[in-house]
Short mmCIF file of C-alpha atoms and ligand atoms in Angstrom, two decimals:
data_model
loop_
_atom_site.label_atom_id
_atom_site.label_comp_id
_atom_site.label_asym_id
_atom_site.label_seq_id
_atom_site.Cartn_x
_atom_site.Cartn_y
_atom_site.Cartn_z
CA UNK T 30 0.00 0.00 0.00
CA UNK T 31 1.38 3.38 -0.42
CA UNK T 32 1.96 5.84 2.07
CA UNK T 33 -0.10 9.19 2.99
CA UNK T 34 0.30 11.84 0.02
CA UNK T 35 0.61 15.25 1.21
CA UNK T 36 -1.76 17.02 0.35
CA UNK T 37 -0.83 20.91 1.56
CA UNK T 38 -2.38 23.09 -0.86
CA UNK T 39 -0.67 26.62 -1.22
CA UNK T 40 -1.68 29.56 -2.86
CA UNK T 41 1.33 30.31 -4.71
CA UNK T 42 2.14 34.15 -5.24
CA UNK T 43 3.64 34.58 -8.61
CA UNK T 44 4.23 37.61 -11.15
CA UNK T 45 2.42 37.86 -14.44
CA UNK T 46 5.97 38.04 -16.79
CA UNK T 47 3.53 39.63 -19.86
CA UNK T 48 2.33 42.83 -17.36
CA UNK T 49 5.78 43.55 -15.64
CA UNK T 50 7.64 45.95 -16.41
CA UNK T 51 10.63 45.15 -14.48
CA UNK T 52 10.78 48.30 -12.35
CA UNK T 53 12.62 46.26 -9.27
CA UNK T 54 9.37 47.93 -6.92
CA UNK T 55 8.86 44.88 -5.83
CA UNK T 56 11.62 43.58 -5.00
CA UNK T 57 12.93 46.37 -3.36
CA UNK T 58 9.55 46.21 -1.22
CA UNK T 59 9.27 42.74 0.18
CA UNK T 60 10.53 42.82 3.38
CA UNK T 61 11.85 39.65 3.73
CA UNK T 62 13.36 39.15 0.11
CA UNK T 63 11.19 36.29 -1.24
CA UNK T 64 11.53 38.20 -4.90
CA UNK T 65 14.37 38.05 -7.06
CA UNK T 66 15.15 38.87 -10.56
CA UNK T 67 17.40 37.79 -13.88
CA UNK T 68 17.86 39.37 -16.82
CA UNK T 69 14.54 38.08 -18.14
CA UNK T 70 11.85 38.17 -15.19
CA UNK T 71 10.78 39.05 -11.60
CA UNK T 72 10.02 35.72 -8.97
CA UNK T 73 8.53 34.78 -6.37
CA UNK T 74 10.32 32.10 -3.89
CA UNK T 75 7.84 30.30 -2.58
CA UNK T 76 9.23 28.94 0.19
CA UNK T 77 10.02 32.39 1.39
CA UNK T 78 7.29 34.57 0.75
CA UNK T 79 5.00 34.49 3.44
CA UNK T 80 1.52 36.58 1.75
CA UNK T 81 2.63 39.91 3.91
CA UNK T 82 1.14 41.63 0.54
CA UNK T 83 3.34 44.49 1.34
CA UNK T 84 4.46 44.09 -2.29
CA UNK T 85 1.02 44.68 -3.79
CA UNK T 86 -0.17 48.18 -3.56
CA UNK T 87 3.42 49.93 -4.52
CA UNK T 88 3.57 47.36 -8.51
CA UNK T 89 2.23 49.98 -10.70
CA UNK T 90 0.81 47.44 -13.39
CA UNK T 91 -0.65 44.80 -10.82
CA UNK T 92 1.75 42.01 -12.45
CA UNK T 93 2.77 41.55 -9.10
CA UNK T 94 -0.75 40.32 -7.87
CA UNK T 95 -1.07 36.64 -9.48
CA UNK T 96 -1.94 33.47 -7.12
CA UNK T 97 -2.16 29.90 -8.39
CA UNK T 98 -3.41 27.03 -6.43
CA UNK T 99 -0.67 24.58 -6.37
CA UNK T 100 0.03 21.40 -3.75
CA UNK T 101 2.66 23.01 -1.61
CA UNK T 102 4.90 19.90 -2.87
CA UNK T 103 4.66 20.88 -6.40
CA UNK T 104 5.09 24.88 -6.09
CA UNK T 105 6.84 26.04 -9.19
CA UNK T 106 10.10 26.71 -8.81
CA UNK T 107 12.61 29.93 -9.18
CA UNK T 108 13.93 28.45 -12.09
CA UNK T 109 10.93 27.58 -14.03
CA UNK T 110 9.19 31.11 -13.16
CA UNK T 111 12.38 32.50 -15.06
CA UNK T 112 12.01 31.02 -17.87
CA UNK T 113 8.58 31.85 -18.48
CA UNK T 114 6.95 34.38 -20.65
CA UNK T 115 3.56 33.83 -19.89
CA UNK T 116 2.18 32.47 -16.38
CA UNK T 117 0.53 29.29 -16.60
CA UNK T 118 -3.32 28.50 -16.35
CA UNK T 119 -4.62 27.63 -13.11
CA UNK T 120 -4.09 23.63 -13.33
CA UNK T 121 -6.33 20.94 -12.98
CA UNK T 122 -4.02 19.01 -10.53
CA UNK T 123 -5.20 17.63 -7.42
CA UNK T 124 -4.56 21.17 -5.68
CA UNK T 125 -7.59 22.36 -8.08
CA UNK T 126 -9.80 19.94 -6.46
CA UNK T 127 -8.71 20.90 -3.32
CA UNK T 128 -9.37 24.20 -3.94
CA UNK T 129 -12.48 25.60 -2.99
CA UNK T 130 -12.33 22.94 0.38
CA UNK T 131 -9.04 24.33 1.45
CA UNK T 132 -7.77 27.48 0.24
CA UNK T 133 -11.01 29.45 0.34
CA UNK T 134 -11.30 29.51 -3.59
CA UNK T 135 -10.78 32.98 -3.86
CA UNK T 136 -7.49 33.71 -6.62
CA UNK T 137 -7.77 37.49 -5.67
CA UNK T 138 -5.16 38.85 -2.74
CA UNK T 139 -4.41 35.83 -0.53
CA UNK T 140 -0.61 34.81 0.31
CA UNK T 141 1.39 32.52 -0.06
CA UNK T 142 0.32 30.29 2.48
CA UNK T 143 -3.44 28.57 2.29
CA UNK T 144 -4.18 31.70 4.76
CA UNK T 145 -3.42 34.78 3.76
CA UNK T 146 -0.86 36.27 6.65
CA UNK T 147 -2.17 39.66 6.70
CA UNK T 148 1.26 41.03 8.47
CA UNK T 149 1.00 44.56 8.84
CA UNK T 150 4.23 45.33 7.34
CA UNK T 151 5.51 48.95 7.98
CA UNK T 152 9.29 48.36 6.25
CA UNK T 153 8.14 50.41 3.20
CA UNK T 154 9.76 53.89 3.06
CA UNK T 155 7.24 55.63 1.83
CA UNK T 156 3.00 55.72 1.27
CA UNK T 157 1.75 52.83 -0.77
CA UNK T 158 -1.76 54.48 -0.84
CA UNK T 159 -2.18 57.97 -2.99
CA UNK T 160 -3.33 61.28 -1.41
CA UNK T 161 -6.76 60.99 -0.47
CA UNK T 162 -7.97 64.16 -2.94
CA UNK T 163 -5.96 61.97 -5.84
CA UNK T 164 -8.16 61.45 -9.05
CA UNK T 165 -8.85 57.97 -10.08
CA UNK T 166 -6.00 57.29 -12.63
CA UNK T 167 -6.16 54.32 -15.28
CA UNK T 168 -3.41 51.91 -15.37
CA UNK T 169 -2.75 49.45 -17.89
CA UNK T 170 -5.03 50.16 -20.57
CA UNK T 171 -2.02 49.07 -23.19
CA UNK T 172 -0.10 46.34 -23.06
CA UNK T 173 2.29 44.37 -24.33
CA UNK T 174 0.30 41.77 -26.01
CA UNK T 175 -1.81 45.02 -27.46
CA UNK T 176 0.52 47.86 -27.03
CA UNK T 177 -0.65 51.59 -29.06
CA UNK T 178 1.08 52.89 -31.08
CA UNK T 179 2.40 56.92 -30.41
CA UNK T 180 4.16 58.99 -33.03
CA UNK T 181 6.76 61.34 -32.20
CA UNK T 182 6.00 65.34 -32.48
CA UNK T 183 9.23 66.46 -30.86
CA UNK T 184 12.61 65.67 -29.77
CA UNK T 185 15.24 67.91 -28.53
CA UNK T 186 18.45 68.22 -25.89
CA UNK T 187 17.94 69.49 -22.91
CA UNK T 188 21.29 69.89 -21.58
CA UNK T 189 24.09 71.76 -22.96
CA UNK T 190 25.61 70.33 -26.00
CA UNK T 191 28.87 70.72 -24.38
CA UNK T 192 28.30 68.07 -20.96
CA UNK T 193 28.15 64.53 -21.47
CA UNK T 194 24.82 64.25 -20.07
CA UNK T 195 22.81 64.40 -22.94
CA UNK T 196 18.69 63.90 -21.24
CA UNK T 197 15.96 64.53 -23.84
CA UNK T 198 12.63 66.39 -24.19
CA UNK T 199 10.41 64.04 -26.34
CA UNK T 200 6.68 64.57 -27.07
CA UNK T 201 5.02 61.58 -28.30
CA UNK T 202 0.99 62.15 -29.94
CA UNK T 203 -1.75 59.32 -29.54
CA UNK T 204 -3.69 60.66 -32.26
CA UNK T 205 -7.39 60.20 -31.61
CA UNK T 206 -6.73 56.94 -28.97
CA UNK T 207 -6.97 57.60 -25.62
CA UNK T 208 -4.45 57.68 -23.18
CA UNK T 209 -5.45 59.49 -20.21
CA UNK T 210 -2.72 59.60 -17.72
CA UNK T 211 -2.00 61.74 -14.46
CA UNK T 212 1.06 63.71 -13.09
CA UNK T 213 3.74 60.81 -10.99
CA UNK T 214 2.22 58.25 -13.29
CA UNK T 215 4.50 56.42 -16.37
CA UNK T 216 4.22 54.33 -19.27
CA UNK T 217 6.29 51.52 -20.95
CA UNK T 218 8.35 52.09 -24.29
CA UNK T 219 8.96 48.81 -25.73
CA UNK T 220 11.49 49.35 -27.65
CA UNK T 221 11.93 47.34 -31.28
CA UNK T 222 14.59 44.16 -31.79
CA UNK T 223 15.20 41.07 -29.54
CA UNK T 224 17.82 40.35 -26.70
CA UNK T 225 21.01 38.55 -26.92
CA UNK T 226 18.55 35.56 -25.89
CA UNK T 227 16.74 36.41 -28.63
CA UNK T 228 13.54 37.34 -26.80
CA UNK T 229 11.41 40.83 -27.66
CA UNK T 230 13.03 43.76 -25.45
CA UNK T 231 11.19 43.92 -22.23
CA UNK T 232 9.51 47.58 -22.03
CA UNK T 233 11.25 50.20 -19.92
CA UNK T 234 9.43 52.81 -18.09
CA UNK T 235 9.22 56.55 -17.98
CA UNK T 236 7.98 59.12 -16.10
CA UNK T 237 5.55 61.04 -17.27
CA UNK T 238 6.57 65.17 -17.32
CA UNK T 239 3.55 66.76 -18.83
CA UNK T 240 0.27 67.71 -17.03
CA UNK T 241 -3.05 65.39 -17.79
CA UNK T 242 -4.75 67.94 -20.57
CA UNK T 243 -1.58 67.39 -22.59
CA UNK T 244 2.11 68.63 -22.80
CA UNK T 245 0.04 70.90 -24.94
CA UNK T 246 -3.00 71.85 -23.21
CA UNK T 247 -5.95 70.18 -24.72
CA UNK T 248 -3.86 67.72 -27.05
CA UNK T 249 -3.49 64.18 -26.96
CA UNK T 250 -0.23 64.27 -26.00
CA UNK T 251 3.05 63.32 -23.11
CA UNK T 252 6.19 64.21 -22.83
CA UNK T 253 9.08 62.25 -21.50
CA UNK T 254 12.57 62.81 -20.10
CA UNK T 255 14.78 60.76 -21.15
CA UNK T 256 18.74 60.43 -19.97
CA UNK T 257 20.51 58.83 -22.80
CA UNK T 258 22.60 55.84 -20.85
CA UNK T 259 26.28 55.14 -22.15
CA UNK T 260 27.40 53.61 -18.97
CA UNK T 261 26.10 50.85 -16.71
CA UNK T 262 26.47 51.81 -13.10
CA UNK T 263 30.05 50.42 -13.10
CA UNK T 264 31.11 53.05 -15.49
CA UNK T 265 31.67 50.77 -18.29
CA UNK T 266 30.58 51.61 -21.84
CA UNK T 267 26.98 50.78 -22.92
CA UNK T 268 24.30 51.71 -25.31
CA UNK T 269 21.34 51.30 -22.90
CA UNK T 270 18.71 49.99 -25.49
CA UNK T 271 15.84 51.49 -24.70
CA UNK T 272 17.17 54.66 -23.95
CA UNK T 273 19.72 55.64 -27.53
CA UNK T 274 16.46 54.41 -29.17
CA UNK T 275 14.10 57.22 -27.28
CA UNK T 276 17.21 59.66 -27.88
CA UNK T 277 17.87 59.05 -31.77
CA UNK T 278 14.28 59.28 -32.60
CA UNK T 279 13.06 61.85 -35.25
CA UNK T 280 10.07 63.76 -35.87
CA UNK T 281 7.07 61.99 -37.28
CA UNK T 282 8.92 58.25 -35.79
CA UNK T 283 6.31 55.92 -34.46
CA UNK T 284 6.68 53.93 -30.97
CA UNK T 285 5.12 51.13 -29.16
CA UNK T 286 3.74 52.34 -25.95
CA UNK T 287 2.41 50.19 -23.06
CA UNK T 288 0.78 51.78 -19.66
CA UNK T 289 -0.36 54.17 -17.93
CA UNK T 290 0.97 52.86 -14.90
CA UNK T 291 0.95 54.07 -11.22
CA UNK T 292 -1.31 54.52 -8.97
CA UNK T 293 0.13 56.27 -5.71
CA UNK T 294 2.54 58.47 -6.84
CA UNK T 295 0.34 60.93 -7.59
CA UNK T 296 -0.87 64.33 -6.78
CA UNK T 297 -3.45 65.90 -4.47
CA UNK T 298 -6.30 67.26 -6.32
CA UNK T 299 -7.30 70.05 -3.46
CA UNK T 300 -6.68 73.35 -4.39
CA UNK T 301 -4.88 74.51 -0.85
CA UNK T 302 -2.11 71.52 -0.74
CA UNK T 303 0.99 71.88 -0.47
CA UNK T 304 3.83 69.79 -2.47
CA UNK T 305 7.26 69.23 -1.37
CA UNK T 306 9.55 68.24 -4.54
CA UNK T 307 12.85 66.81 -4.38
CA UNK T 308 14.49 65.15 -7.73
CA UNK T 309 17.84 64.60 -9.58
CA UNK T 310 18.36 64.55 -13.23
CA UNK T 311 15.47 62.62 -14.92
CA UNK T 312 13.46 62.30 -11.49
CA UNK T 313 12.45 66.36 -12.58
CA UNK T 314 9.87 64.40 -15.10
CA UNK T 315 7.06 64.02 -12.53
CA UNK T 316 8.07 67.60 -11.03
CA UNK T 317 7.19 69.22 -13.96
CA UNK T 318 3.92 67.82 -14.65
CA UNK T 319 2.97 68.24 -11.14
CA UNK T 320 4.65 72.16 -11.43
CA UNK T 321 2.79 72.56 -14.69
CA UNK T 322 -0.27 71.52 -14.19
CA UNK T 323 -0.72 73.57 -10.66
CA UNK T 324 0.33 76.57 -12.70
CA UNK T 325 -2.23 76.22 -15.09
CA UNK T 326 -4.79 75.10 -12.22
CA UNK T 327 -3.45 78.12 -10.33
CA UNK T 328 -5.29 80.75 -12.63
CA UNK T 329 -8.41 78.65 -11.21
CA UNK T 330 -7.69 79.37 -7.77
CA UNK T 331 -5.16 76.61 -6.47
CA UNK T 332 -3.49 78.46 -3.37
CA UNK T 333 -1.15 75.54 -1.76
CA UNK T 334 2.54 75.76 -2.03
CA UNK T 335 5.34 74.53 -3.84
CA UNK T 336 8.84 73.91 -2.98
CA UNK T 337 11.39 72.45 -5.19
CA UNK T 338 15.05 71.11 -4.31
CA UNK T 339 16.68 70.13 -7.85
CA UNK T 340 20.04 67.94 -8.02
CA UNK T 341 22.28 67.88 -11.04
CA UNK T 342 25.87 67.39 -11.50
CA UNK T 343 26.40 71.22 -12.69
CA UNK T 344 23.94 73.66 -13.88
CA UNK T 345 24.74 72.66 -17.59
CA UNK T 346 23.20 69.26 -16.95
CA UNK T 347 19.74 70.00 -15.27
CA UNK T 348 16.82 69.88 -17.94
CA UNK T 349 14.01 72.50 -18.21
CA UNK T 350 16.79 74.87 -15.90
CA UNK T 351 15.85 78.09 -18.03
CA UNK T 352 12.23 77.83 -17.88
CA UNK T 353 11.82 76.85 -14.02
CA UNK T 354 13.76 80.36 -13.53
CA UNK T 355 11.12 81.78 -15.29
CA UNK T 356 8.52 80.67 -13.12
CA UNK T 357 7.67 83.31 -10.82
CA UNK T 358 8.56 83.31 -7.01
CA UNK T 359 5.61 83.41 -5.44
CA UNK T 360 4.30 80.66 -7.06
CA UNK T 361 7.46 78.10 -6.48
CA UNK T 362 10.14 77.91 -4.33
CA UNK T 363 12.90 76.85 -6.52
CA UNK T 364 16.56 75.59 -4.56
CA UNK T 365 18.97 73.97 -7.38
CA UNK T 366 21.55 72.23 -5.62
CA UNK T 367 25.11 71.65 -7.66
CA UNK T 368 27.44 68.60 -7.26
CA UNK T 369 30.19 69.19 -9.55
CA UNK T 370 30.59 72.87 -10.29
CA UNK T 371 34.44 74.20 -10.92
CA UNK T 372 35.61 75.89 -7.74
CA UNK T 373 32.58 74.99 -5.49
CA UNK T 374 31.91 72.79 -2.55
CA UNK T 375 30.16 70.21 -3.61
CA UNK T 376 26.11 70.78 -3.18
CA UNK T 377 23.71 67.78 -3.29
CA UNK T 378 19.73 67.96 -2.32
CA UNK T 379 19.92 67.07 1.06
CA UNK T 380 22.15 69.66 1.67
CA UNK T 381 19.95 72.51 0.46
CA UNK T 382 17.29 71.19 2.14
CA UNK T 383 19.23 71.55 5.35
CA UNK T 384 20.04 74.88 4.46
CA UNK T 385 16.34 75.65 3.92
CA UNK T 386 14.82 73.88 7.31
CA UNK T 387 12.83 76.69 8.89
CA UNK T 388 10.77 76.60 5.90
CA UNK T 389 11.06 72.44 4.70
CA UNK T 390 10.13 72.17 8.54
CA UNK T 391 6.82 74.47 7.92
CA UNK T 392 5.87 72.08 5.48
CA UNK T 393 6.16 69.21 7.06
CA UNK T 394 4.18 71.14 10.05
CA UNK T 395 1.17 70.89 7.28
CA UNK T 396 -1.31 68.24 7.11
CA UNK T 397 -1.65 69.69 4.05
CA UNK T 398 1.74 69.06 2.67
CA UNK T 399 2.76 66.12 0.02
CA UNK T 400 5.88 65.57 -0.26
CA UNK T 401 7.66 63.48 -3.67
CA UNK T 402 11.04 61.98 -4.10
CA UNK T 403 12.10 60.95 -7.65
CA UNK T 404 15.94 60.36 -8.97
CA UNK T 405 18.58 58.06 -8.61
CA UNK T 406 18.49 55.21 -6.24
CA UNK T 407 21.19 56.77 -4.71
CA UNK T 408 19.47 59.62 -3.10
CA UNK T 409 16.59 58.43 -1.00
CA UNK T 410 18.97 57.26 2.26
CA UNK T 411 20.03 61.13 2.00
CA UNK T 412 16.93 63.32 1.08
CA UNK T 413 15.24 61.00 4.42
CA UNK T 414 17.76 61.80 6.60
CA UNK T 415 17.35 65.37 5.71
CA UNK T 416 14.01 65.15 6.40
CA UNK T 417 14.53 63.25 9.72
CA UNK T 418 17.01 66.07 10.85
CA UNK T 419 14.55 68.78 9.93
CA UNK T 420 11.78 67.39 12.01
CA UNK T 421 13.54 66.27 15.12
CA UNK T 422 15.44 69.56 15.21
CA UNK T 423 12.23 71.54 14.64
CA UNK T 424 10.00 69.52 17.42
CA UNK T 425 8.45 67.25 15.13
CA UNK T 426 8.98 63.82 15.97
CA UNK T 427 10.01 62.08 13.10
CA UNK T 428 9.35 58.69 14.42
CA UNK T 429 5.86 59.53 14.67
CA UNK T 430 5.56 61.88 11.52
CA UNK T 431 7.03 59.44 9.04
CA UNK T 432 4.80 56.63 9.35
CA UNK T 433 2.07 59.15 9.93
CA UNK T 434 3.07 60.44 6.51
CA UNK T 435 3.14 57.35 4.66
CA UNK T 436 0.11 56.27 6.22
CA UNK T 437 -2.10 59.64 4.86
CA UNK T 438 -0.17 59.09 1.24
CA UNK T 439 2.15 62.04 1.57
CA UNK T 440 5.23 60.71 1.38
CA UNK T 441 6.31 59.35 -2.14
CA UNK T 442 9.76 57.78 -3.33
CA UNK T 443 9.91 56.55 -6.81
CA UNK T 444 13.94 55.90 -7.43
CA UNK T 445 15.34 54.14 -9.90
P1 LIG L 2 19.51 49.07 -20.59
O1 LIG L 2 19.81 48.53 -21.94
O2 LIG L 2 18.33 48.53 -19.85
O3 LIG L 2 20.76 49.01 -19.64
C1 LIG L 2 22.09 49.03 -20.09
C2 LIG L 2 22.99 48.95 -18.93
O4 LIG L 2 23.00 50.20 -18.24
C3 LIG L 2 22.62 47.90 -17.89
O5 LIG L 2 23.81 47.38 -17.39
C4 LIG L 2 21.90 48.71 -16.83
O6 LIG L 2 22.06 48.11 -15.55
C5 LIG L 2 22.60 50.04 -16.90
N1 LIG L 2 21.72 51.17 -16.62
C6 LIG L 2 20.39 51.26 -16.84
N2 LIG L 2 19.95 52.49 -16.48
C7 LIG L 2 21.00 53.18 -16.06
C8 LIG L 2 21.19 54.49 -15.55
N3 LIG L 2 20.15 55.36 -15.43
N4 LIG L 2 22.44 54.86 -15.20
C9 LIG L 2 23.49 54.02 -15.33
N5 LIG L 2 23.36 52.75 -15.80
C10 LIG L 2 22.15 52.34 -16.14
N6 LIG L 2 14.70 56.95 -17.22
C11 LIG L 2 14.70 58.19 -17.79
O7 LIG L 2 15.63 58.53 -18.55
N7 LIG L 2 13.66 59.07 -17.56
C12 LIG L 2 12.61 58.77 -16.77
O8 LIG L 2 11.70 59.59 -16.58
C13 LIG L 2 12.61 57.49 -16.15
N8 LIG L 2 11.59 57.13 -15.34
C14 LIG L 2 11.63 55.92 -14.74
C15 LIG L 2 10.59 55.61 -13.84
C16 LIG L 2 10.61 54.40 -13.19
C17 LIG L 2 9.51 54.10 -12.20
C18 LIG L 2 11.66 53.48 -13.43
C19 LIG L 2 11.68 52.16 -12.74
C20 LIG L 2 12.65 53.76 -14.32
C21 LIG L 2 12.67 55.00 -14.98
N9 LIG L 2 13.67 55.34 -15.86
C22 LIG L 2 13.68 56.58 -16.42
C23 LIG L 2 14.76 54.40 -16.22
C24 LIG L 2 14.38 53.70 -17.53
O9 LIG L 2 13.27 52.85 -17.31
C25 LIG L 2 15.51 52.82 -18.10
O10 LIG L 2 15.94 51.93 -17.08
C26 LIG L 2 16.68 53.62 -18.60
O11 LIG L 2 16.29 54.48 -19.67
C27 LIG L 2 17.78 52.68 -19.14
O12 LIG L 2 17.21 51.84 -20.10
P2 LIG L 2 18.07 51.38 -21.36
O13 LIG L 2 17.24 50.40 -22.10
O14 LIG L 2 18.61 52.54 -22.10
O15 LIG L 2 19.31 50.67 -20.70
#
């Protein structure tokens, strides 16, 4: 006779490979690192992930929010979910049968295990809900299986010919197909040709810099800011794919596009709100839609403040420079910190904010105040410290504001 069979049914959390976009959220979210990534796709371990769900909220496609009934004996491996380039069909294995008895036959938002945990997991650094005043955006009406198609209406440097950063303005026009999108969100460029493997380019994304009635009010049309990568972050040469393609496009070029995505980092929607913007380089993208569309909502009556702190190597390098001076005072508060200018210490965000804390520490004295990180990885352990230092010093508890923060949706961090 044989012996018992186990029959431990789990609901395995896995991540749709077609919807990702490979933006390393995830990842970067679980707390206990039960995702990993190659080359080719974002996993799940299941023998790690434990259903926390602290992942789910921040993926801005919902790729990340896939659940197959499996017998905990037969959970797909690492190695298979890397190779694949569509998820499987929920089974008809002995797990399926098992299925409404035992795991509650629900595919939507459970964990790994049969139970969903339901861990309140606080390790995120910043809000994984939007600000309550928010609209309702759309996310993922395009995709890579039916991606539209955008043409290109305008291209052009932003920074000086003369510094090797070389970050683009380009407009792209959806014709008469929607595309609705909001300020913080993004959409996917997939860009044409195959991999070394030989599989299609996975899409990259970018943020959005143009307001939602159009880069041109009342067209139906985004812009994008895009840094043109030559190195990898070792310093060695590359022609990052996506990005040379973006960069070398002409007028009248066509492009797939996949998206919107995002659905936190977004903006408040009341007119007396404050927003608190801190970026580097390309991270600006979001600023300026935010910036932009406030300014023309401002002729309506928007009151709240904004306060900008802008990184860039020197002033040479920092897109849409000229035209933020431009913008009067009253309506932003612009600070342009400088790392690499000839002759001067060297200046980075965090800095300036320091410099600035009476009046960063007034904000953050606000309910009313939203505040939005975007830049290089590198700069989020900084620009919170800052933050940290400003509140303690100015008798605001951090400890207590920062989850407080997160909690309402005012604190947003989209690094890459
Ligand atoms: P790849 O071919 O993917 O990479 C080539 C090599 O360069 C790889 O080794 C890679 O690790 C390395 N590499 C990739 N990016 C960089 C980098 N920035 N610096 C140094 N080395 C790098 N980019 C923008 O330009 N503007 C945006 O508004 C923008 N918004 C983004 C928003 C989000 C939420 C995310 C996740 C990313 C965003 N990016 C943005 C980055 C963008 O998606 C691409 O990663 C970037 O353009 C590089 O893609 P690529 O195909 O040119 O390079």
């Amino acid at each position: 006779m044989n012996g018992p069979v186990s029959i431990e049914v789990l609901k395995q959390h896995l991540i749709d490979p077609e919807i990702c976009i490979r933006c390393n959220t995830c990842e970067e979210t679980c707390p206990i690192d039960a995702i990993t990534h190659d080359d080719n796709n974002y996993v799940v371990r299941a023998d790690v992930c434990n259903g926390c769900m602290a992942c789910i909220s921040p993926c801005p496609t919902g790729a990340i929010d896939n659940w197959r009934t499996v017998l905990r004996a037969e959970a797909y491996s690492i190695d298979e979910q890397l190779t694949w380039d569509v998820l499987p069909a929920q089974g008809t294995t002995a797990a399926d049968a098992l299925r409404a008895g035992q795991a509650g036959g629900n595919d939507a938002g459970a964990g790994a295990a049969a139970e969903p945990a339901g861990i309140e997991v606080d390790t995120v650094r910043g809000s994984t809900v939007p600000p309550w005043s928010a609209a309702k955006p759309y996310v993922n009406l395009y995709t890579h299986k039916a991606p539209l198609r955008a043409t290109v209406v305008g291209n052009y440097r932003l920074t000086e010919a003369s510094t090797e950063s070389d970050i683009h303005h380009i407009v792209l026009d959806f014709g008469t197909t929607p595309f609705p999108v909001l300020e913080g969100q993004s959409l996917g460029i997939l860009p044409p040709g195959t991999a070394p493997d030989g599989r299609a380019h996975h899409a990259r994304q970018y943020s959005i810099a143009s307001p939602r009635d159009g880069e041109r009010k009342g067209y139906n049309n985004v812009s994008l800011t895009v840094k043109r990568v030559t190195q990898d972050y070792q310093g060695k040469r590359v022609d990052g794919v996506c990005s040379n393609y973006l960069c070398d496009l002409k007028k009248g070029d066509t492009v797939e596009v996949i998206g919107p995505f995002g659905n936190t980092f977004l903006m408040p929607n009341h007119a007396d709100s404050h927003l608190l913007m801190i970026c580097t380089g390309t991270g600006s993208a979001p600023m300026r839609a935010m910036t932009e569309y406030r300014r023309r909502r401002r002729l309506k009556g928007a009151t709240g403040k904004l306060m900008l702190f802008f990184g860039a190597r020197t002033q040479e390098e920092l897109p849409y420079f000229g035209p933020l001076l431009n913008l009067p005072k009253d309506f932003i508060d612009t600070n342009f910190a400088f790392s690499r200018t000839p002759g001067q210490p060297k200046r980075y965000v965090q800095d300036v904010m320091r410099e600035r804390a009476a009046d960063v520490a007034q904000m953050l004295r606000d309910d009313s105040t939203y505040i939005y990180v975007c830049g290089l990885k590198g700069m989020e352990d900084g620009v919170l410290q800052a933050l940290q230092a400003i509140a303690d010093q100015h008798g605001l508890a951090w400890e207590t504001l920062w989850p407080k923060l997160k909690r309402d949706g005012r604190l947003h961090l989209e690094t890459y």
